[in-house]
Protein backbone atom coordinates (compact mmCIF):
# COMPACT_ATOMS: atom_id res chain seq x y z
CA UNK A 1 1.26 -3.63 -5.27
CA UNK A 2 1.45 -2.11 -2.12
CA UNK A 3 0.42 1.38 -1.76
CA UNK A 4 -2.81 2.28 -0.53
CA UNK A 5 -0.15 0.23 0.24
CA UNK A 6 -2.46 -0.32 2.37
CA UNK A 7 -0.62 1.65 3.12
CA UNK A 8 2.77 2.85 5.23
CA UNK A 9 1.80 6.64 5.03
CA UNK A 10 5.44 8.75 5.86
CA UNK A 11 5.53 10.67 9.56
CA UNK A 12 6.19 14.58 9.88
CA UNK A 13 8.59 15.28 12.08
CA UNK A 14 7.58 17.55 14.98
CA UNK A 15 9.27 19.37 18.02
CA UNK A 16 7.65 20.28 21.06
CA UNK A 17 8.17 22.28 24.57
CA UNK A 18 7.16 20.99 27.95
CA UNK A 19 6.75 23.45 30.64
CA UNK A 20 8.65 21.95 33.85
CA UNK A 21 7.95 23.59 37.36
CA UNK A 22 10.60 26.35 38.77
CA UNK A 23 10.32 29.05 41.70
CA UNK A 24 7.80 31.61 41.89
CA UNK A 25 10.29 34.06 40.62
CA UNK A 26 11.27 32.36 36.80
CA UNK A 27 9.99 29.85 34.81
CA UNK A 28 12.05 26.78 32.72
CA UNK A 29 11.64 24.99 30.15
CA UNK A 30 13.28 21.78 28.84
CA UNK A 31 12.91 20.22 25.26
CA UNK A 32 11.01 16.47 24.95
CA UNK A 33 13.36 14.41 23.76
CA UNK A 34 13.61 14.21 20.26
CA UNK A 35 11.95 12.27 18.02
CA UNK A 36 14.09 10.11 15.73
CA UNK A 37 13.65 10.42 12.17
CA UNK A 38 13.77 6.53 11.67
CA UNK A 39 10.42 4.42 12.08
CA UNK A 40 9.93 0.72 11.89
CA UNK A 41 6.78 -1.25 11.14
CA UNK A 42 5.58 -5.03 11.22
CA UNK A 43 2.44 -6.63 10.65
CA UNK A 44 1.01 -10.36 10.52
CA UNK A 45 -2.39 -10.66 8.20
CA UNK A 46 -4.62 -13.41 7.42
CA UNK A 47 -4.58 -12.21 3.51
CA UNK A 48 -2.51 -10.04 2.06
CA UNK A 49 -4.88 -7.74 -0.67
CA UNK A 50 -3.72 -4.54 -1.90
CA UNK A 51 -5.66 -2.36 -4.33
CA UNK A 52 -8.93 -5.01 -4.06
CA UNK A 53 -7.09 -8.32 -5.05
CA UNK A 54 -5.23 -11.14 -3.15
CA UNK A 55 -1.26 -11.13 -3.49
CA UNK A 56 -0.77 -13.92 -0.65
CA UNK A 57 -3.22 -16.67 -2.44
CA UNK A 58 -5.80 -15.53 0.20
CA UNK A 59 -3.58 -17.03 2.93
CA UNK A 60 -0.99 -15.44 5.64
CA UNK A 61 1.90 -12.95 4.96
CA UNK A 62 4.05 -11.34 7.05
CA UNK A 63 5.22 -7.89 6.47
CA UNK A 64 7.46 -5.11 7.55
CA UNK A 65 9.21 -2.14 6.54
CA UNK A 66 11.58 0.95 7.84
CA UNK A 67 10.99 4.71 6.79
CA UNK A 68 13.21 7.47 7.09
CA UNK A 69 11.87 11.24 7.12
CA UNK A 70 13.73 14.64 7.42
CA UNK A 71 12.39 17.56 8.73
CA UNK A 72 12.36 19.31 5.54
CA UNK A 73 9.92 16.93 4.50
CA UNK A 74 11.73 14.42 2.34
CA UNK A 75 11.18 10.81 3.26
CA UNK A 76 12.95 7.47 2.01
CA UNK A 77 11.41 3.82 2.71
CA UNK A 78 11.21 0.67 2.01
CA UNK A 79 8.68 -2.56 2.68
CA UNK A 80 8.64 -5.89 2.25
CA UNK A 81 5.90 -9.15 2.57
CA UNK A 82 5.47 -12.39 1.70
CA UNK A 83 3.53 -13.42 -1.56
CA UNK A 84 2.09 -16.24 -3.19
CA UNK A 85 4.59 -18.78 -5.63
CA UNK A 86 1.54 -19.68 -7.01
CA UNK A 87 -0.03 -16.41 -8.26
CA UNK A 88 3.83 -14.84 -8.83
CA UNK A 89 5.49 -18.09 -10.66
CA UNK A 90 8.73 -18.23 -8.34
CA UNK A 91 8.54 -15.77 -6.40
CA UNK A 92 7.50 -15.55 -2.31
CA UNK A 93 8.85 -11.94 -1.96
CA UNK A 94 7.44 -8.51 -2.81
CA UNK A 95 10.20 -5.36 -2.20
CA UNK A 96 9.25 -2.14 -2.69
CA UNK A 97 11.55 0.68 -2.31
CA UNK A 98 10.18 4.70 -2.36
CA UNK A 99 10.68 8.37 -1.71
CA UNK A 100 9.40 11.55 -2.24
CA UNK A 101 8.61 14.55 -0.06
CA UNK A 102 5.44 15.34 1.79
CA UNK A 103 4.26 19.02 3.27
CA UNK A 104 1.43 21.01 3.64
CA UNK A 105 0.26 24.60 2.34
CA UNK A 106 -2.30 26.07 4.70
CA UNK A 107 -4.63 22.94 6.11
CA UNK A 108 -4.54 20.13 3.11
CA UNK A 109 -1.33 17.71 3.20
CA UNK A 110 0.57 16.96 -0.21
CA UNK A 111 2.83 14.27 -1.09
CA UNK A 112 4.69 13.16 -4.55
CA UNK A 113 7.11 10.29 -4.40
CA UNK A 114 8.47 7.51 -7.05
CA UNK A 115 7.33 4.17 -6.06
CA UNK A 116 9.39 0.79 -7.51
CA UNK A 117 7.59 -2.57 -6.97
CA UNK A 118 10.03 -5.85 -6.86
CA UNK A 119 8.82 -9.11 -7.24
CA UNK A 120 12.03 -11.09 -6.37
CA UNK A 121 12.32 -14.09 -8.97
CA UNK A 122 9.23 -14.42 -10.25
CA UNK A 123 7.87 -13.72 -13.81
CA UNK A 124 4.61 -13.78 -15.72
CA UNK A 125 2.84 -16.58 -17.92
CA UNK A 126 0.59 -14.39 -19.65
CA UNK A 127 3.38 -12.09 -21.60
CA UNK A 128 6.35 -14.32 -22.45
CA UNK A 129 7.41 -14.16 -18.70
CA UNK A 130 7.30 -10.54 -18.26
CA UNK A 131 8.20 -9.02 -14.87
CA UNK A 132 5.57 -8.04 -12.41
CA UNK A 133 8.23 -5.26 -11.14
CA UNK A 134 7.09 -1.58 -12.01
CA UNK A 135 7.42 1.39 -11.00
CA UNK A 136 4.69 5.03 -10.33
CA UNK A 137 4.89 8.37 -9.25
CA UNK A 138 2.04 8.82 -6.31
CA UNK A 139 0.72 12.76 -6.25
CA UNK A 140 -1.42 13.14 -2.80
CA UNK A 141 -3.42 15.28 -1.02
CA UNK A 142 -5.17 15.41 2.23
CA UNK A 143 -7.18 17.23 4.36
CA UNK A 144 -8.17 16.20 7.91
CA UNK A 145 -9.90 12.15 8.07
CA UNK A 146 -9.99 12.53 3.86
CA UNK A 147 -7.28 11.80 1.32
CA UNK A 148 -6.83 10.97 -2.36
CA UNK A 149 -3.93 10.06 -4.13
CA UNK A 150 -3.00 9.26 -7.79
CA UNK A 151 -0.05 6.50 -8.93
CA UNK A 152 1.07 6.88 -12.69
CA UNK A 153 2.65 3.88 -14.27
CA UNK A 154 5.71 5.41 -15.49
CA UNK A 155 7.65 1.96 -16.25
CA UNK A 156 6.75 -0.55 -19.57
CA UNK A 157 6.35 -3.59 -17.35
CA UNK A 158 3.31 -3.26 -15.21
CA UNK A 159 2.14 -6.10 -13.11
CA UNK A 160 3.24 -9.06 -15.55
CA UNK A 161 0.82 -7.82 -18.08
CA UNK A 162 0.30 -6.38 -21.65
CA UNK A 163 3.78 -4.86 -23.89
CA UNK A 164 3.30 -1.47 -22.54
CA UNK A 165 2.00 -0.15 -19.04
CA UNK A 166 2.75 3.20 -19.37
CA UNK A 167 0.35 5.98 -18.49
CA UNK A 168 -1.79 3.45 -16.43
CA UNK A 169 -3.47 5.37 -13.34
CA UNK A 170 -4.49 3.94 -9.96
CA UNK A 171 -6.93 6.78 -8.30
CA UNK A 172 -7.46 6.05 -4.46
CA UNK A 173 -10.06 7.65 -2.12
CA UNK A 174 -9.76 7.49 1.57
CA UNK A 175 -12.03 8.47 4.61
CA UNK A 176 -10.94 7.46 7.45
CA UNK A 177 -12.58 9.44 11.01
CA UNK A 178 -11.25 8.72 14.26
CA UNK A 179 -14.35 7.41 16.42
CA UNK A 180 -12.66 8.01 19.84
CA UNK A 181 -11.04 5.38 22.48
CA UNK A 182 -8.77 4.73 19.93
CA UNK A 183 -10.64 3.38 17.07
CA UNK A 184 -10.51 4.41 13.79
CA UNK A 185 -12.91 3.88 10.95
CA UNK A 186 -11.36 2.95 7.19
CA UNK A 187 -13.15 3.42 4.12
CA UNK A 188 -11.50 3.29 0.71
CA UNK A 189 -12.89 3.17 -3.08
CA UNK A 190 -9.98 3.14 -5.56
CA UNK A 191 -10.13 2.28 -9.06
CA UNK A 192 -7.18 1.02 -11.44
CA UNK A 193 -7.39 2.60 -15.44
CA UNK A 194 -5.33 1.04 -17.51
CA UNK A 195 -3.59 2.95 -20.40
CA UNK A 196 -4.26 0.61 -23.33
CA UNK A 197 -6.15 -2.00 -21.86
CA UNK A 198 -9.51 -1.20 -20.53
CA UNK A 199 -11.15 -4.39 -20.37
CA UNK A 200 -8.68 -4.84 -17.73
CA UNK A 201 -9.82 -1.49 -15.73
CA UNK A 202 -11.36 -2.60 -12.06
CA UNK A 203 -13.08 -0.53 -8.55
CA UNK A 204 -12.11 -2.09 -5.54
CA UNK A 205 -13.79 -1.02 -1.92
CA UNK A 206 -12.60 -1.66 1.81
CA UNK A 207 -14.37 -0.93 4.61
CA UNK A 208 -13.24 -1.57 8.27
CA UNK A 209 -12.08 -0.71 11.43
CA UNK A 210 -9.12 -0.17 13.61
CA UNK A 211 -7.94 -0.17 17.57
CA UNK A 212 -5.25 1.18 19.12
CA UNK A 213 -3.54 -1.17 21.13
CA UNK A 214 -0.71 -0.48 23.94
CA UNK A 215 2.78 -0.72 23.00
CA UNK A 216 1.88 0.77 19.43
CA UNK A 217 0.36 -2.39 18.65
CA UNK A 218 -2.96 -1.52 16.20
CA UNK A 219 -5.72 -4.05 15.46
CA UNK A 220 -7.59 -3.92 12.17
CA UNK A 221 -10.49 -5.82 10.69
CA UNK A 222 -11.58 -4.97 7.27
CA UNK A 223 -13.67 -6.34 4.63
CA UNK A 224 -12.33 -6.04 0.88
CA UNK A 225 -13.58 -6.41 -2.63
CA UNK A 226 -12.87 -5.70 -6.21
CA UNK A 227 -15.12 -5.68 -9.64
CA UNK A 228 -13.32 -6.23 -12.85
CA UNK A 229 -16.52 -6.89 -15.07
CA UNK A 230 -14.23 -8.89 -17.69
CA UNK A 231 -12.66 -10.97 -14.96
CA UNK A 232 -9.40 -10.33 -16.29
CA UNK A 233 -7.89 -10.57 -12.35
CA UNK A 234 -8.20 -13.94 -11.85
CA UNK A 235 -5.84 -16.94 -11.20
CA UNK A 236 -6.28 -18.57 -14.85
CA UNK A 237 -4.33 -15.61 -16.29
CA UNK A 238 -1.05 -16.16 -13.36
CA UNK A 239 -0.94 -18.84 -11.72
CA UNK A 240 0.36 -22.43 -12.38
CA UNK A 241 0.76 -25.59 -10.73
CA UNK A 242 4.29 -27.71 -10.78
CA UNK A 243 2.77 -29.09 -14.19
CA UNK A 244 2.55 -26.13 -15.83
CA UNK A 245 -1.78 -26.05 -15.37
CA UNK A 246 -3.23 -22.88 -14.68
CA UNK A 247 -5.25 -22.11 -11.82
CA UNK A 248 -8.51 -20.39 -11.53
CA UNK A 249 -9.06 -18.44 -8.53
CA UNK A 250 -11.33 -14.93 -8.50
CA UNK A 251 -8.09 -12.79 -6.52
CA UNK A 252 -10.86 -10.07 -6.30
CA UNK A 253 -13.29 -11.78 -4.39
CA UNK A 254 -14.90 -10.73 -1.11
CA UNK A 255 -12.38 -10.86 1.92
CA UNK A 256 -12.11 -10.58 5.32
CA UNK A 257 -8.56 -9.21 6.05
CA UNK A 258 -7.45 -9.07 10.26
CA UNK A 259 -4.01 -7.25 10.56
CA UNK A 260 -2.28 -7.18 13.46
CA UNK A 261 0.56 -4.48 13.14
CA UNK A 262 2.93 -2.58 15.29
CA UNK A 263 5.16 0.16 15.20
CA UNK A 264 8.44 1.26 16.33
């Protein structure tokens, strides 16, 4: 459940001029060199939580991913982290593969892109060992430090849970100002509506910060939460122990999440 993932957001491409030096009588110019259209990112995080709730069992994961994006605006990607065997029942790997194509129309930035989640070999106790695989279609827009984005559950499996996921929405809200020397402030609400199921419906909040680091390292330290008044998101409804026991574990819970991520 990555997007938000908390969140890999893909790069425009840009060109740019540099003005070199020449004799009084004519000036030159030479091109920067140019950017490549292939990123790569890694990251190391006490907890991995995306959309409010745990994926990692509230410990460690490692993560990384590589994005592609043509100047016309169309990107491909794809990330992957480590995840919890005991909340996804044989699984330790979550692979998510997207694209799309991003742009922007006067001074607000819009993106729409098909999302698929993998859960490699792990399946869910609550349905008859449903897949937690699924797959949405993120519309965004931005506009400066604000953005908002919607993901529609186009796919029947959704997270392990229920028959049918389809038409499920997860609306996120982000505000997130640069405060100078590098640091950046995060702030996100999102809330997940599910199509058929509302008991299972939840608001999750993150607030933190982030520094700049040399090298394109970045340093992040944010506190996380999610409210599902029914307590459907908790351990008792995924995980199990070697003898078949469920666990009971809030995954919402109030977190403390330190990232330490780089790109290249």
């Amino acid at each position: 459940m990555k997007p938000n993932h908390l969140t890999f957001l893909p790069i425009a491409l840009s060109a740019s001029l540099m003005t070199m030096p020449a004799a009084p009588a004519r000036a030159q110019t030479a091109a920067a060199p140019e950017v490549s259209p292939i990123t790569g990112n890694f990251a190391i995080t006490s907890n991995y939580v995306s959309r409010g709730f745990t994926q990692s069992w509230s410990k460690p994961a490692v993560q990384g991913g590589i994005d592609y994006a043509h100047e016309s605006g169309f990107f491909l990607g794809t990330w992957a982290s480590s995840i919890s065997g005991t909340e996804f029942r044989g699984g330790s790997t979550e692979w998510d593969i997207y694209g799309g194509y991003s742009g922007t129309l006067a001074d607000v930035g819009y993106t729409a892109g098909l999302y698929q989640y993998l859960y490699l070999g792990s399946s869910s106790p609550l349905v008859n060992g449903r897949k937690y695989n699924y797959t949405e279609v993120k519309l965004g827009l931005s506009k400066g430090a604000l953005s908002f984005n919607t993901f529609i559950t186009v796919s029947k499996d959704y997270f392990g849970t229920f028959d049918d996921g389809r038409g499920s929405l997860y609306l996120d809200f982000n505000f997130n100002p640069d405060l100078g020397d590098g640091y950046t402030l995060l702030t996100h609400v999102g809330t997940g509506i599910l199509a058929k199921h509302s008991g299972a419906n939840w608001v999750d909040y993150k607030l933190g910060v982030s520094k700049a680091l040399p090298a394109s390292w970045t340093l992040t330290g944010a506190l996380t939460y999610a409210a599902d008044k029914d307590r459907f998101w908790t351990g008792s409804n995924f995980a199990v122990d070697a003898s078949g026991n469920t666990l009971d574990k809030r995954l919402g819970k109030p977190a403390l999440v330190l990232t330490l991520s780089k790109t290249f």
